[in-house]
C-alpha cells in the first residue's frame, strides 16, 4: 500500500517537474490549428504522410528534393501560368516567405508549365517574386506523385519531410489566419 | 432456354454497341462535367464526316475558347490511334465572355459541341475515332484533364444520327469570315490616351445593332480587357473601345500598331471573323478635359476670332462709326453694341443647331466645310467686295437702312435690327477663320452630344462678342480714341485693303477648288463689279441707275458662274518634299524607323498659311522635314474628302490647321496645337523618337 502511494507520488512529481520545465507542452495539448477565412479549406492529414522521394529541377537544371530542406517547415505550392488563381496568389506567397523565413519557413513554388523556364520566368519577373526561387516540374511528375488534381494545390510539410496537410485552391498566404496556421506548425518542434 | 439465352446475348451485344451505332461515343466523366465524341451520321458513308466534341459542363465551371484570354488553355485533341480517319482542326462556336478572378477570359459554360470536319481515308470501311483530349476547366480553381475518347462508326448509309441537330446548332454558331451577315469592319485603330492604349473598332451593320461586341485575338504580348461600346448614328454603327495592356510576356514599350489581329465582330447571334491590322489613331490627350475647361477655351477662341483679318474690319467699322458720331447718346451706343453681340451669339447658336443636326444624321462634317463649296466661296467673295466698296465710300445705294448699317455704311443708326445684322455679318465672315482654340473647342463639341455643341458654340459666340459687350458696358471706351479726323479715313482704307486681300485669296482657293479658269472668271467679274461701283460713285444721277443695274446683274453672274463650271480632277501638286496623304502607310514608315509629319491644310485656311510661312517652311523645321529620315505628308482638304475628315475625327479634331508627328516612340501620333511654334514642333519630333534629328537644331 505504501509502495503504491510512493509510486503514485513519484509519478505526479515527475509529471509536475516536466510540466514546470516544459510548460508549452501543456499549452499545446488542447491546441488545434484554427482553420478559417483564407485557410478554411486546409485539410490536415490524420497521420503524417511521407512524401515521395521525387526530384524536381531548379532553373540551373539541378535536382531538388524535399529532403534537401530538412529542418525547415515547407509550403510546397504547384502553379502554372495558365492558371489564373495560381498566378494570383504568388505575390502573397512571396510576402509570406519574407515574413516567416527567420522562423524556419521555406516556400517552395513549383511551376508545372510544359514550356518550363521560358513560360514561367516572365511571370516571376513581372510579379517581382524576389524571395522565391523558380522551380520546375514540366512533366508534372512530382505533382502527380503527390496527388495534385486541382490547381493550385499547396502542401504543408514538416521539418522531417512529412505531409501535414494540403490546401486545394488559392489563398492569400500572408493573411492573419494563414500566418497563424503556419506559425502553429512552426512552433511544434518536430 | 438456350435460344432465349442466345437472343438475350444478342440483345445485350447490340445494346452495348447501341450508343456507337447511333453516332455517339460513351461519356467520360471528368469530375466537373462529362465529354464524348458525337457524329452527325450514324455510319460512315462517303468521304466526309462531321464529328463533334460534346461537353456537358457542371454549373459554375467553364472550358476555354481557342484564345482563352489572359489565362487558360483551349482543348486540343490528339487523333493518333484513330483508324481510317483524317481529322481536321477543331471549330470554335462563338464563346462568351467570363471574368474569372478579375481576369477576362473567353469560353463556354453548360454545354458546347466543338465541331470537327474529318475525311475518311478509305471509303466503304468503318471508322475508328480515337481522340486524346487535353483541356482545362476552371471555376475558382483550375483542373487540367486528359481524357481518352472513342467512337466507332460502321460503314453504311449516311442516315442522320440523333446528334445531327445538336452538331448543326453549334456549327452554325462558328463565326465565318466569308459571309458577312451584314456586319462590316469600318476601321480598327490604336488610340493612345494618358491611361494607355485602346483598340478602337468601328463596325457597321445592315440591321440596327442590339448588343455589339468585339472579341480580339492578337499577339501574346498583349491582353485585352472588357471593352466599352457605344452606338453611333442611326444604331447601325458602333464604336468599341478595347483596353490594351502589355501582358507578362511583353518587353517594354510595345505597341499594337501594325500587328495582325483577328477580330470577331458580334451582335447577339451574328458573328463575323475579320483579319485586320490596326492603324494609328488619336491621342486623346487633353480633349477629355472637363466641360468647364473646354468652355474657357471656346471663349478664348471666340475672342481671338476678332483679330482675324476676316473679322477685324467689322469691329473696326462699328467702332469707327461710334467715334465718328461722338454725339451719340451713350444709351444708343450701348444698345447698338449689345445688339451686335446678340447677333453674334445668335448666329453661333444657329450654326450649332445646324452642326448638331448634321452630326446627329451621322454625316462626317467639320469646321470649315463651307469653304469646300464653290458657291459659298463666290458668294463670300462678292459680299466682301461690296463691303470693301462700302469702306471706300463707293457703295451708297440706298438699301433698307438695316442692311446698310449691316454692311458697315457709316451710319448713326444703332437701332437693334441694324446692329443685330452687323453681328451676324461678323460671324459669317469669321466662319472660315479657324483661330487657335476654336478648332479644339469645336472638336470637343462635335465629338460629344448636341448640348455640348450648343454650349461650346455659345461660349465661342460670347468670346467673339466680348469686345462688343465691353463697349456696351463701358461706352466711354470710345472716347479714348482720337477725335474724328482723317485718320478714320485711313483706317477705313486699310481695312478695305485687308478685305481686298481676303478676296484675293478666296479667289485663289476657288482656283484649286474648281479650276484656274473659274478663278480667273471670278476675279474678272469681281474687279469689274468694283470698277463699276467706283465709276458709279463718280457718275451723275441718270447713269447711276444704269450702272447700279449693271453692277447687280454682274453680282448675280459672279455667284452663279463658278458653280456651273465642273471641277477639274487634279489637285495641286505638292512641293517636292511633301508626299500625298496616305494614313495606311504611316505604320509602315514608323516601323522602318522614320518620322512621319502630317500636315492637314487647305487653300482657304489662313492660319495654315501662317503656320507654313512662320514655321514649316523656315529654319529648323524645314531642315528636319527635308531630311531623308522624315516623311512629310500633306493632306489637302480644300475639297471635301471623307478620308481626311475621318482621320481628323480620329484625333477628335474637326477643323484645320492640324499637324501630327509619328515615330517609333509615338506610333499613335502626337497631335500638335493649331498655331505652330518651332520649339513645339521640334520637341514633338524629339518625343516621337527623332532625337537625332532634333539634336542638330
mmCIF file of C-alpha atoms in Angstrom, chain A residues 59 79-82 111-122 134-140, chain B residues 73 134 220 249:
data_model
loop_
_atom_site.group_PDB
_atom_site.id
_atom_site.type_symbol
_atom_site.label_atom_id
_atom_site.label_comp_id
_atom_site.label_asym_id
_atom_site.label_seq_id
_atom_site.Cartn_x
_atom_site.Cartn_y
_atom_site.Cartn_z
ATOM 1 C CA UNK A 59 16.499 26.866 -63.167
ATOM 2 C CA UNK A 79 1.325 26.575 -60.040
ATOM 3 C CA UNK A 80 1.037 27.193 -63.797
ATOM 4 C CA UNK A 81 0.900 30.292 -65.992
ATOM 5 C CA UNK A 82 -2.411 29.204 -67.494
ATOM 6 C CA UNK A 111 5.827 25.516 -61.832
ATOM 7 C CA UNK A 112 4.284 22.766 -63.996
ATOM 8 C CA UNK A 113 4.094 24.522 -67.403
ATOM 9 C CA UNK A 114 5.184 22.265 -70.237
ATOM 10 C CA UNK A 115 7.070 25.274 -71.590
ATOM 11 C CA UNK A 116 9.223 25.193 -68.478
ATOM 12 C CA UNK A 117 11.523 28.063 -67.674
ATOM 13 C CA UNK A 118 10.640 30.125 -70.717
ATOM 14 C CA UNK A 119 6.964 30.100 -69.863
ATOM 15 C CA UNK A 120 7.416 30.747 -66.170
ATOM 16 C CA UNK A 121 10.266 33.246 -65.993
ATOM 17 C CA UNK A 122 8.392 36.261 -67.423
ATOM 18 C CA UNK A 134 11.808 29.270 -59.583
ATOM 19 C CA UNK A 135 11.373 25.503 -59.503
ATOM 20 C CA UNK A 136 10.217 23.457 -62.471
ATOM 21 C CA UNK A 137 8.260 20.239 -62.882
ATOM 22 C CA UNK A 138 7.477 20.412 -66.597
ATOM 23 C CA UNK A 139 6.249 16.838 -66.908
ATOM 24 C CA UNK A 140 4.121 17.117 -63.757
ATOM 25 C CA UNK B 73 -5.681 26.936 -72.462
ATOM 26 C CA UNK B 134 -6.353 17.703 -73.317
ATOM 27 C CA UNK B 220 0.692 37.004 -76.958
ATOM 28 C CA UNK B 249 5.364 38.273 -71.880
#
